[in-house]
Coordinates of C-alpha atoms and ligand atoms in Angstrom, one line a residue:
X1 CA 0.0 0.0 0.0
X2 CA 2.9 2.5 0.9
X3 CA 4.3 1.6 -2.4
X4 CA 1.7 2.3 -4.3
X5 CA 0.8 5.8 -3.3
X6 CA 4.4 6.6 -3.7
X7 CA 4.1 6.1 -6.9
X8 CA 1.1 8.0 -7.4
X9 CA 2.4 10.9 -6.1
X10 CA 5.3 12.6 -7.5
X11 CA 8.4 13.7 -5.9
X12 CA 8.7 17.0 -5.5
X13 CA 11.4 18.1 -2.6
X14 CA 14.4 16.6 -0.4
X15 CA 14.5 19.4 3.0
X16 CA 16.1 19.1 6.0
X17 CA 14.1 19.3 9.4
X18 CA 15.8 21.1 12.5
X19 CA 18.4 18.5 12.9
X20 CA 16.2 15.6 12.4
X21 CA 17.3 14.6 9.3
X22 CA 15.4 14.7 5.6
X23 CA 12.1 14.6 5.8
X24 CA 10.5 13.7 2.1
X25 CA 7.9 15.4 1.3
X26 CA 5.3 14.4 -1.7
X27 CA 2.7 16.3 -3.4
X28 CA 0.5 15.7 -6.4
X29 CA -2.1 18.0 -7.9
X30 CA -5.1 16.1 -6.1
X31 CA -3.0 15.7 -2.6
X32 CA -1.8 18.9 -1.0
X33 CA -1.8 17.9 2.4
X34 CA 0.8 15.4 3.4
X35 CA 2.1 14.0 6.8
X36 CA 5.6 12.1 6.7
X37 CA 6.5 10.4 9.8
X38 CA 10.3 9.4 10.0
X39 CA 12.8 8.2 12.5
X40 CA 16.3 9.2 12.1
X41 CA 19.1 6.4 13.3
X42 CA 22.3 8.0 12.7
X43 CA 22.5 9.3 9.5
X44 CA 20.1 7.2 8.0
X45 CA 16.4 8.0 8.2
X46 CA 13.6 5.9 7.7
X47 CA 10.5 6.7 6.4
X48 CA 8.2 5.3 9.0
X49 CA 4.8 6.1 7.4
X50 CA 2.8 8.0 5.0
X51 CA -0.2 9.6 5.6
X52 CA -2.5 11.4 3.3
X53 CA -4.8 13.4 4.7
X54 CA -8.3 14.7 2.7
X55 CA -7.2 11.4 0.2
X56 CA -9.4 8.6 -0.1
X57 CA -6.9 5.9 1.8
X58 CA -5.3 7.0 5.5
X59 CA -2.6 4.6 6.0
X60 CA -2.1 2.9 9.8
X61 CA 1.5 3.5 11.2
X62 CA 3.5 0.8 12.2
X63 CA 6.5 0.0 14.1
X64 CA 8.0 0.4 17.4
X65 CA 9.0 4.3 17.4
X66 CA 11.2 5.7 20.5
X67 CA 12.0 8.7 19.0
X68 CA 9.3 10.3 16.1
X69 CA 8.4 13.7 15.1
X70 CA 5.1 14.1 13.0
X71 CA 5.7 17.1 10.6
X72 CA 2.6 18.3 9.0
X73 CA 4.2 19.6 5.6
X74 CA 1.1 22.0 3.5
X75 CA 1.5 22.5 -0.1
X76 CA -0.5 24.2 -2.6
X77 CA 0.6 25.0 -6.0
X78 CA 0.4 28.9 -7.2
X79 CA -2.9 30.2 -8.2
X80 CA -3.3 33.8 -9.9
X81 CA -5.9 35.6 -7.8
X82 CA -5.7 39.0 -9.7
X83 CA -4.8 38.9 -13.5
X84 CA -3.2 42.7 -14.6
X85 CA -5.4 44.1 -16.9
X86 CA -4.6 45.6 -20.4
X87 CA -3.9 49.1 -20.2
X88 CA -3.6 52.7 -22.6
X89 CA -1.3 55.4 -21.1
X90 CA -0.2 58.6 -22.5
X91 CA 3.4 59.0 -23.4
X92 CA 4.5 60.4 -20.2
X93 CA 2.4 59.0 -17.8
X94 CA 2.3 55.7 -15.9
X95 CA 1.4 52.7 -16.1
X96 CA 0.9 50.0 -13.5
X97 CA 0.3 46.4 -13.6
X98 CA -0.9 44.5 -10.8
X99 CA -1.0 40.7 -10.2
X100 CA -1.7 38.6 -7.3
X101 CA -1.1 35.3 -6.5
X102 CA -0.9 32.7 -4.1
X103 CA 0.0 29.2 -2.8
X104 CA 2.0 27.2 -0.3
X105 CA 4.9 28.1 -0.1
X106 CA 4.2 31.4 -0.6
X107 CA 4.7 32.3 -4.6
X108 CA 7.3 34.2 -6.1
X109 CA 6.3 36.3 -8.8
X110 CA 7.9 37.7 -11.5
X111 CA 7.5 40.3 -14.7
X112 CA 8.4 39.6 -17.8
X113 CA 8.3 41.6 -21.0
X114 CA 9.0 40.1 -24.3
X115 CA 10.1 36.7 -22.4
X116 CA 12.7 38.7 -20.3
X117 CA 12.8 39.1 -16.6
X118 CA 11.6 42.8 -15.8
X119 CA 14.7 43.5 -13.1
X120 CA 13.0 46.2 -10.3
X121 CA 16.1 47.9 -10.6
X122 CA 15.9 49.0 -14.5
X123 CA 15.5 53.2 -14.7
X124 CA 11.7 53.6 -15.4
X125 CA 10.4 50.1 -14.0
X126 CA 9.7 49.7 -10.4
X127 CA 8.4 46.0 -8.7
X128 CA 6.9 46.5 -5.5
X129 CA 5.7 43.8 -3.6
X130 CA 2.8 44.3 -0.7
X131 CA 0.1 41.3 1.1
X132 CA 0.8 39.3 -2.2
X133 CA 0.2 41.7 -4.6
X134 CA 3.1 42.9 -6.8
X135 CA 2.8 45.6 -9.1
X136 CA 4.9 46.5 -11.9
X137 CA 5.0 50.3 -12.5
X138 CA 6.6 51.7 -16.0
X139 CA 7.0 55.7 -15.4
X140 CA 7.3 57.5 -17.6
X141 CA 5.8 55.7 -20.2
X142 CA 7.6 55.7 -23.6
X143 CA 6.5 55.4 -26.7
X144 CA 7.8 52.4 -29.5
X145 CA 9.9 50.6 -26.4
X146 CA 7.2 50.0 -23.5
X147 CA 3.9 48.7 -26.1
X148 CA 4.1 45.4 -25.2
X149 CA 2.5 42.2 -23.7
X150 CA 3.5 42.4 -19.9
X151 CA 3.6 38.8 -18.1
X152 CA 3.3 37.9 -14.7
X153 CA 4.4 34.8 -13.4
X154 CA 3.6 33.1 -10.2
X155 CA 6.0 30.3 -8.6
X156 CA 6.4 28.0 -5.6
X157 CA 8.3 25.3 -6.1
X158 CA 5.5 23.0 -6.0
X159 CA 3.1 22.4 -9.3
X160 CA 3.7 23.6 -12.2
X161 CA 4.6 28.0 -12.4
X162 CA 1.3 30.2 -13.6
X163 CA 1.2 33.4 -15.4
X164 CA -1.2 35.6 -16.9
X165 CA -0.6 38.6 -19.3
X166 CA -1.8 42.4 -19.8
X167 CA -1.0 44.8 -22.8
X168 CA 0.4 48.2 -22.2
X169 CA -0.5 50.5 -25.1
X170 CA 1.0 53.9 -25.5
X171 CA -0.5 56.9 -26.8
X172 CA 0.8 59.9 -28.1
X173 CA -0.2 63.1 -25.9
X174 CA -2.7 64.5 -29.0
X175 CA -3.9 61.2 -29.9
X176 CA -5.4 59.5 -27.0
X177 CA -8.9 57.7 -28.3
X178 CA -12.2 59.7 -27.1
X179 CA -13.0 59.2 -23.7
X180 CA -10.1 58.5 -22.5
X181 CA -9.8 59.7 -18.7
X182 CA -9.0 63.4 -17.3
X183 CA -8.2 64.2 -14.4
X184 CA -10.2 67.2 -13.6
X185 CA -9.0 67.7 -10.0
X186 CA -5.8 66.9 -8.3
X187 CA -4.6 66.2 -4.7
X188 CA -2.8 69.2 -3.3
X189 CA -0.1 68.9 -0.3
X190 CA -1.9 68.5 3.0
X191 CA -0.7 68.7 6.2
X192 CA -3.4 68.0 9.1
X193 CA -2.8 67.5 12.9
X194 CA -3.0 63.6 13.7
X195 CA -6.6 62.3 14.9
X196 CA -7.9 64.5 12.5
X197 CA -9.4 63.9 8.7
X198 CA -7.4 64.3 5.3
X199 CA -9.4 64.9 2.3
X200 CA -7.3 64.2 -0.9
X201 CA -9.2 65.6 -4.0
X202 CA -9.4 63.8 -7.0
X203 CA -12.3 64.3 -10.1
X204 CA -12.0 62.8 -13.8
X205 CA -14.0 62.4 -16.8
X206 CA -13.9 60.1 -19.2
X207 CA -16.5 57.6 -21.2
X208 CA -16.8 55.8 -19.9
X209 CA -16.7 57.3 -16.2
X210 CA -13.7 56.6 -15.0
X211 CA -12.9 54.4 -11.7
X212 CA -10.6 56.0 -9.1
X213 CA -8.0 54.5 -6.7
X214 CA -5.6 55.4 -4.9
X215 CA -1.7 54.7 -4.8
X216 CA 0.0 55.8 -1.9
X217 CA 4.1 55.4 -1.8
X218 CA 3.7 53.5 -4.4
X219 CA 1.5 51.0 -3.1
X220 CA -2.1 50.7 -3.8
X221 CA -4.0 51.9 -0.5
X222 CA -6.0 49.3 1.2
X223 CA -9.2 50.2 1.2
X224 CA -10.1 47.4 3.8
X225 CA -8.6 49.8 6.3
X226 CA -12.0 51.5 8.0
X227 CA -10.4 54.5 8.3
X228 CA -10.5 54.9 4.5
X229 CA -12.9 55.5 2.1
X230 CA -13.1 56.9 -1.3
X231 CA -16.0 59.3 -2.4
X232 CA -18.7 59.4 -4.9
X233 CA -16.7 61.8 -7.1
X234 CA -12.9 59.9 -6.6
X235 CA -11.6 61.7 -3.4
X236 CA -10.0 59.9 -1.0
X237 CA -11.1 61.0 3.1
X238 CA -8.8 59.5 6.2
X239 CA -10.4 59.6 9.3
X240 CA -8.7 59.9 12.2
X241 CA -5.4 60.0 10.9
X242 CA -2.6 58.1 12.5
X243 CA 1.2 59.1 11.5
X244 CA 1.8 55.8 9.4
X245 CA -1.2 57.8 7.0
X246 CA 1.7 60.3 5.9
X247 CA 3.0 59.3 2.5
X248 CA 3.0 60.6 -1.2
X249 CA -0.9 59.7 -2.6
X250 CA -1.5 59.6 -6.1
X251 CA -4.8 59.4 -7.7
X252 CA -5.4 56.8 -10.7
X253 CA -8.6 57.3 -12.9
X254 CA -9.4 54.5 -15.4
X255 CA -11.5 53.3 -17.8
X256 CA -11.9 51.0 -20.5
X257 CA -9.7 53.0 -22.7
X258 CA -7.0 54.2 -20.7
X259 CA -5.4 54.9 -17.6
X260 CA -4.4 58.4 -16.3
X261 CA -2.4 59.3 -12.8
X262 CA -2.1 62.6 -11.0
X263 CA 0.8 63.5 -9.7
X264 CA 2.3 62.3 -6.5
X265 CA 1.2 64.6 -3.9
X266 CA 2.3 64.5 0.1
X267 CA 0.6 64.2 2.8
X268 CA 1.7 65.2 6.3
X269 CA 0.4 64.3 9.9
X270 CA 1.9 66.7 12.2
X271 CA 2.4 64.7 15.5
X272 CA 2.3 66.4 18.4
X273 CA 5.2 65.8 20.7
X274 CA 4.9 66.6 24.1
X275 CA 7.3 65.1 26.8
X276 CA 6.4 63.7 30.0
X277 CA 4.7 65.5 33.0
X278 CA 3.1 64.1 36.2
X279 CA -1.1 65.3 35.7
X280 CA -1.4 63.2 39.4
X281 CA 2.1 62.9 40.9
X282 CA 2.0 60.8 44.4
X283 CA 2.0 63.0 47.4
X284 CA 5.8 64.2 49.0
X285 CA 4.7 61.9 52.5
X286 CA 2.4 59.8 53.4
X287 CA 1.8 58.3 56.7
X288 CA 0.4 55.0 57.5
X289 CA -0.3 53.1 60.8
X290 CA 2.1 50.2 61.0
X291 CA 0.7 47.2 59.3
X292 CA -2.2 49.9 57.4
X293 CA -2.5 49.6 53.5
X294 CA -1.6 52.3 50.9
X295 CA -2.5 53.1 47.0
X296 CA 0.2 55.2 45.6
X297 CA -1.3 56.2 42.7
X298 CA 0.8 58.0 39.7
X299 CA -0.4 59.4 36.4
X300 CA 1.4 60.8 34.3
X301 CA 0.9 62.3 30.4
X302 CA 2.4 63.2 27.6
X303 CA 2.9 62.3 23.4
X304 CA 3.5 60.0 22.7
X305 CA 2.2 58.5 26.6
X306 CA 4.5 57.8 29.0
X307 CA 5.2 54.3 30.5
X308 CA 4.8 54.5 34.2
X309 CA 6.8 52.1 36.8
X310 CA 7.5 52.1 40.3
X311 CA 10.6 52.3 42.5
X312 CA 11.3 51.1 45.5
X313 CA 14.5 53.1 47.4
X314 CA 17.3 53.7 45.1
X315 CA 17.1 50.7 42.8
X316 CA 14.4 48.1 43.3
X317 CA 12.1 48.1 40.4
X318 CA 8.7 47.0 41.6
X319 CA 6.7 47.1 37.8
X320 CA 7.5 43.6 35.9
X321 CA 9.9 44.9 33.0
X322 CA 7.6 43.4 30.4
X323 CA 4.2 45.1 32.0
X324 CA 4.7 48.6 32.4
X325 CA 1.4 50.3 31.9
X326 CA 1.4 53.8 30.2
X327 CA -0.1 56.9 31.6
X328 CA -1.2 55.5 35.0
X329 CA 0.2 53.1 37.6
X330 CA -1.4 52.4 40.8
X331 CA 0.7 50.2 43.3
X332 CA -0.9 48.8 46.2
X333 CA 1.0 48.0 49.4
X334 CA -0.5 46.2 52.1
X335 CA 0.6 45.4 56.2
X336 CA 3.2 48.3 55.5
X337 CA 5.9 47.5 58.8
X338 CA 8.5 49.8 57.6
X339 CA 8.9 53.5 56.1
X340 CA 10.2 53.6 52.6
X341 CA 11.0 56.0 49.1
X342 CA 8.9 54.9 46.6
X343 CA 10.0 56.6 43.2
X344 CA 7.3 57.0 40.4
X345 CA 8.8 57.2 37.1
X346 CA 7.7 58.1 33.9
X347 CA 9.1 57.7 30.3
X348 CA 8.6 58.3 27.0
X349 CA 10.9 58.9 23.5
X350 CA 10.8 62.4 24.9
X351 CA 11.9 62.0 28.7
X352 CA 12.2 60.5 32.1
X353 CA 10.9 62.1 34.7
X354 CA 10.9 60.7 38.3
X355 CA 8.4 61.7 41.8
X356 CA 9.4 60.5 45.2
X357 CA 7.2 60.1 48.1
X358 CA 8.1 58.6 51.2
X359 CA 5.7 56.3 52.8
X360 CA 6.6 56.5 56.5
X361 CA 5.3 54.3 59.0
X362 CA 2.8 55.6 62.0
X363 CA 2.3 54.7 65.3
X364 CA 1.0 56.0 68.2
X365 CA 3.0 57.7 70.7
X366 CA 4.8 55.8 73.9
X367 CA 4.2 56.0 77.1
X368 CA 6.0 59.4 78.9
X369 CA 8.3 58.0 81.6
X370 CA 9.7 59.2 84.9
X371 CA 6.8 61.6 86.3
X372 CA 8.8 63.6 88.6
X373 CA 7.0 65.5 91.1
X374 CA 7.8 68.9 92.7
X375 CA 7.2 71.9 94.2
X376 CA 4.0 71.2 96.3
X377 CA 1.7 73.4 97.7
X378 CA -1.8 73.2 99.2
X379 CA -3.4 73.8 95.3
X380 CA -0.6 73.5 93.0
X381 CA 1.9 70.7 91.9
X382 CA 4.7 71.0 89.4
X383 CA 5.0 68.0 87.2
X384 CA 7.9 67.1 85.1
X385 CA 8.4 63.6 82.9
X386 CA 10.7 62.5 79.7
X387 CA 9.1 60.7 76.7
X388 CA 11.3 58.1 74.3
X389 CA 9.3 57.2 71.8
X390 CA 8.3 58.4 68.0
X391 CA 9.0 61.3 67.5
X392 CA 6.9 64.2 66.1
X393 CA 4.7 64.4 68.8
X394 CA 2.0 67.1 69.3
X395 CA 1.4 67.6 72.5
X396 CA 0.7 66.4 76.2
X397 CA -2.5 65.8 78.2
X398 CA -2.1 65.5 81.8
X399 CA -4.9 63.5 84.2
X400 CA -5.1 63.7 87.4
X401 CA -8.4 63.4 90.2
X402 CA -8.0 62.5 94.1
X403 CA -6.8 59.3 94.0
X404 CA -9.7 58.0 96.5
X405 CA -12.5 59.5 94.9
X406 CA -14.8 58.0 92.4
X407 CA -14.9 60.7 89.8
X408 CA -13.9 61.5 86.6
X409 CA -10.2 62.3 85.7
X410 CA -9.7 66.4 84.8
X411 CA -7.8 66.8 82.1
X412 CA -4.9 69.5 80.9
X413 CA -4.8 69.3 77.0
X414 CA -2.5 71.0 74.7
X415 CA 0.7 70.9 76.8
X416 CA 4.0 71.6 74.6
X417 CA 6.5 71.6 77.4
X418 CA 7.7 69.0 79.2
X419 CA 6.8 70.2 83.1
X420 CA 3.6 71.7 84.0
X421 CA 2.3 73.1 86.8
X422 CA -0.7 72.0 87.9
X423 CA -2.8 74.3 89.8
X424 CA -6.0 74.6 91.6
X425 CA -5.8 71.3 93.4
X426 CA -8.0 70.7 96.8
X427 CA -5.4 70.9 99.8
X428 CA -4.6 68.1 102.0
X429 CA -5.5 65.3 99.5
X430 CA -3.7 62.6 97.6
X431 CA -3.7 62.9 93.8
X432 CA -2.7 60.2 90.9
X433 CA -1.4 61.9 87.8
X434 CA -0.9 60.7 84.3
X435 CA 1.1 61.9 81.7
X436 CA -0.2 61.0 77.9
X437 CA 1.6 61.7 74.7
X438 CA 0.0 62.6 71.2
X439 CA 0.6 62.5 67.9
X440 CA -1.5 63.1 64.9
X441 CA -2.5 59.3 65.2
X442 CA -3.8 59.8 68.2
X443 CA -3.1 59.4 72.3
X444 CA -0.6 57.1 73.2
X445 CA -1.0 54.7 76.9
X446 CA -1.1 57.1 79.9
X447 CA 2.5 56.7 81.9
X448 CA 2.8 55.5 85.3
X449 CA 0.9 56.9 88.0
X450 CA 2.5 59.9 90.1
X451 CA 1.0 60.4 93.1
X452 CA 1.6 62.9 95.9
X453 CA -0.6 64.7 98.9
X454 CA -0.9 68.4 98.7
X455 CA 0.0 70.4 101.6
X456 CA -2.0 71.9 104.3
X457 CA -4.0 75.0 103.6
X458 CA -1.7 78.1 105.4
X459 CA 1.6 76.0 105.1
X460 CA 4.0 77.6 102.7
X461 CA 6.4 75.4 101.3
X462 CA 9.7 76.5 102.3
Ligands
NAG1 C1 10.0 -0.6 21.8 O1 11.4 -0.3 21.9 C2 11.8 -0.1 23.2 C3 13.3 0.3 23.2 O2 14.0 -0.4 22.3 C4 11.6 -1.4 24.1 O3 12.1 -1.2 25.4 C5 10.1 -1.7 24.0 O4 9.9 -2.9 24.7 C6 9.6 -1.8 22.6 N1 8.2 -1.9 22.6 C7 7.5 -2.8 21.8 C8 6.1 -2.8 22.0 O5 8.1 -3.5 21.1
NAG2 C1 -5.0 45.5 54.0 O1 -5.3 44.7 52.9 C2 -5.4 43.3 53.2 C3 -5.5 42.5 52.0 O2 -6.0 43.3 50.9 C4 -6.6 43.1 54.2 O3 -6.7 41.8 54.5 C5 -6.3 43.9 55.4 O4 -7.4 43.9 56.3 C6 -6.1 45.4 55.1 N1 -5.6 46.1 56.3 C7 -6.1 47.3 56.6 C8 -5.5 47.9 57.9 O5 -7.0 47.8 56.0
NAG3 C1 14.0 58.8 51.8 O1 14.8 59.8 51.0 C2 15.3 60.8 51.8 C3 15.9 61.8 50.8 O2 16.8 61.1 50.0 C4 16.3 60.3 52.8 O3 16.8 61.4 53.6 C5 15.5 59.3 53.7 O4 16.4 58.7 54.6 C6 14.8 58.2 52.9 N1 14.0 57.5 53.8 C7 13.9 56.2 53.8 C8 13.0 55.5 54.7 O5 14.6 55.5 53.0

């Protein structure tokens, strides 16, 4: 069975499979599709089993195989999908074939004129090639040496090479036939902001009417771009403009009879360029409770837009390298436990520009220690305590109430010193004070109790 469909199919190519060893691959005109299973042993290499897929027979595979690779191997011969088309020119102008084709492998395609390869490179003849299309352009046109039968010829490698053929005829300025296409408006240079639309004119007349398209650096534009679209009348409107739209257009009216260009004809999309500036920079400081949560939020804008990453200190990048989102970054840090510069930074073609905030950790203020107490009197006390803790306190509050009564502490707020005299105390009676530092969190724990009795009404101290 193997045998036999070798035979039916025809050899076509030996190639070499990364390191594997040849792989032979078989194609006929019915059987495009072919799998080739082989084993390499050394140098030599086996061809294990055939399988042809969409063909009436599928072969089983046999044998024992340790070490296989299926290689699914496409073919399809060429195929012209778009025969050039027979065309009048003035002597002059320009003339432009197109022809496209395709297959698998891809098809070459070639121009020939007069059975002669048409070299791109030849003054007057351009090949450009674009999504399988290639066009051959003849500019200008001259009478006597460019009438001729144009070929275009479409290869692969596999089947047999296609071509198809277009006549160029040339006409002498005075003596084009009636009807023959004129331009009756051109394009003009445009320059338009980018985002915005470009109108490129074009009219013509002609019997009959002719059809307009448009080429743009020498390429015909594709008109399966949304942006694009082409009047009633032959102009050609791009909305929203991007900067790839800047080229040189030119406008091709044709008919039956002949085929007429406008010049070529730039147009420019002016991009703006504007460098990198913080719209929402983070804040200079934050302050968080130890263990809080924090959104640092950065936004930054520009033209083109700016990438946007974070840094941590001097040199930890905290934004994966390969995920660096543009204009706006927010970075989320959770059970914060230690104070930290975080650097937002922002980039662009045009700059690098860079915001440091420092996230600094809160807590509430310590204890105050060693309540000392002096100068007693029969209503006054004079209190005095240290405090080692966070700084950047705001004040103290001092509590104090008899120490044997059952009422509510009275309370000194707002004391910026670190002694106070108390004053207007009962004589004769034992008091508990408390000491209390704030912050802008809040009240830290009271400090030890100080007691003391106040002195006897009449008894100055000495
Ligand atoms: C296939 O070959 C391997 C290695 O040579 C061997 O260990 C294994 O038993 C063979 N399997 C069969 C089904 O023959
Ligand atoms: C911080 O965020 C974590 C996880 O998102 C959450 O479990 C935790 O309760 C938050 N802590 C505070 C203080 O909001
Ligand atoms: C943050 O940066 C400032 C200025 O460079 C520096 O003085 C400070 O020590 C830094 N703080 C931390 C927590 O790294």
């Amino acid at each position: 069975m193997r045998r036999g469909l070798m035979s039916s199919s025809s050899f076509r190519t030996i190639r070499k499979v990364h390191g594997l060893g040849l792989i032979l691959v078989f194609s006929s005109k019915e059987i495009h599709r072919v799998v080739v299973v082989v084993i390499a042993v050394g140098k030599l290499v086996m061809v294990l089993g055939i399988s042809l897929i969409g063909a009436e027979h599928r072969c089983q595979l046999h044998g024992n195989f340790t070490d296989y690779h299926p290689f699914i191997y496409l073919t399809h011969p060429p195929e012209i999908i778009r025969k050039p088309s027979n065309q009048g020119v003035r002597v002059g102008g320009v003339a432009t074939f197109f022809c496209g084709a395709r297959g698998d492998p891809a098809p070459n395609i070639v121009w020939r004129k007069n059975g002669k390869k048409i070299m791109g490179t030849q003054s007057r003849y351009s090949v450009i090639e674009s999504n399988g299309v290639s066009m051959l352009r003849i500019e200008p046109v001259r009478a006597g040496r460019d009438d001729a039968p144009y070929e275009c010829m479409a290869e692969n490698g596999v089947g047999d090479a296609v071509s198809a053929e277009a006549t160029l005829t040339v006409y002498e300025p005075d003596k084009t036939p009636s009807g023959f296409p004129v331009i009756t408006q051109s394009p003009t240079t445009r320059v338009i902001e980018i985002g915005h639309t470009a109108v490129m004119q074009c009219k013509a007349t002609g019997s009959p009417q002719p059809k307009i398209y448009w080429i743009k650096d020498m390429k015909r534009v594709d008109m399966t771009n949304s942006r694009y679209s082409i009047n009633a009348e032959g102009s050609l409107q791009i909305d929203n403009s991007e900067e790839s739209d800047m080229g040189r257009y030119e406008c091709v009216a044709e008919n039956s009879v002949g085929t007429e260009h406008t010049k070529q004809t730039n147009l420019y999309v002016k991009v703006r360029r504007v460098p990198p500036t913080f719209s929402r920079p983070p804040e200079p400081v934050y302050e968080v409770m130890l263990g809080g949560n924090l959104s640092l939020a950065c936004v930054a804008v520009g033209s083109p837009m700016p990438y946007v990453k974070w840094r941590q200190g001097v040199d930890q990048e905290l934004t994966p390298e390969n995920d660096v989102p543009v204009g706006r970054n927010v970075m989320e840090l959770t059970n914060i436990r230690h104070s930290a510069n975080y650097t937002c930074v922002a980039s662009s073609t045009l700059g690098i520009i860079e915001a440091t905030t420092l996230v600094k950790v809160q807590s509430l203020p310590a204890a105050p220690t060693d309540v000392q107490i002096s100068e007693v009197t029969a209503t006054q006390v004079r209190l005095e305590w240290s405090y080692k803790g966070p700084e950047d306190l705001q004040y103290y509050v001092i509590q104090y109430k008899p120490k044997n009564a059952n009422q509510a502490f009275s309370e000194i707020s707002g004391i910026i010193t670190m002694f106070y005299v108390v004053r207007t105390l009962s004589p004769y009676t034992e008091y508990e004070f408390y000491v209390i530092a704030v912050n802008n969190i809040g009240r830290g724990p009271p400090s030890l109790p100080a007691t003391c009795t106040t002195g006897e009404t009449g008894i100055v101290p000495p």
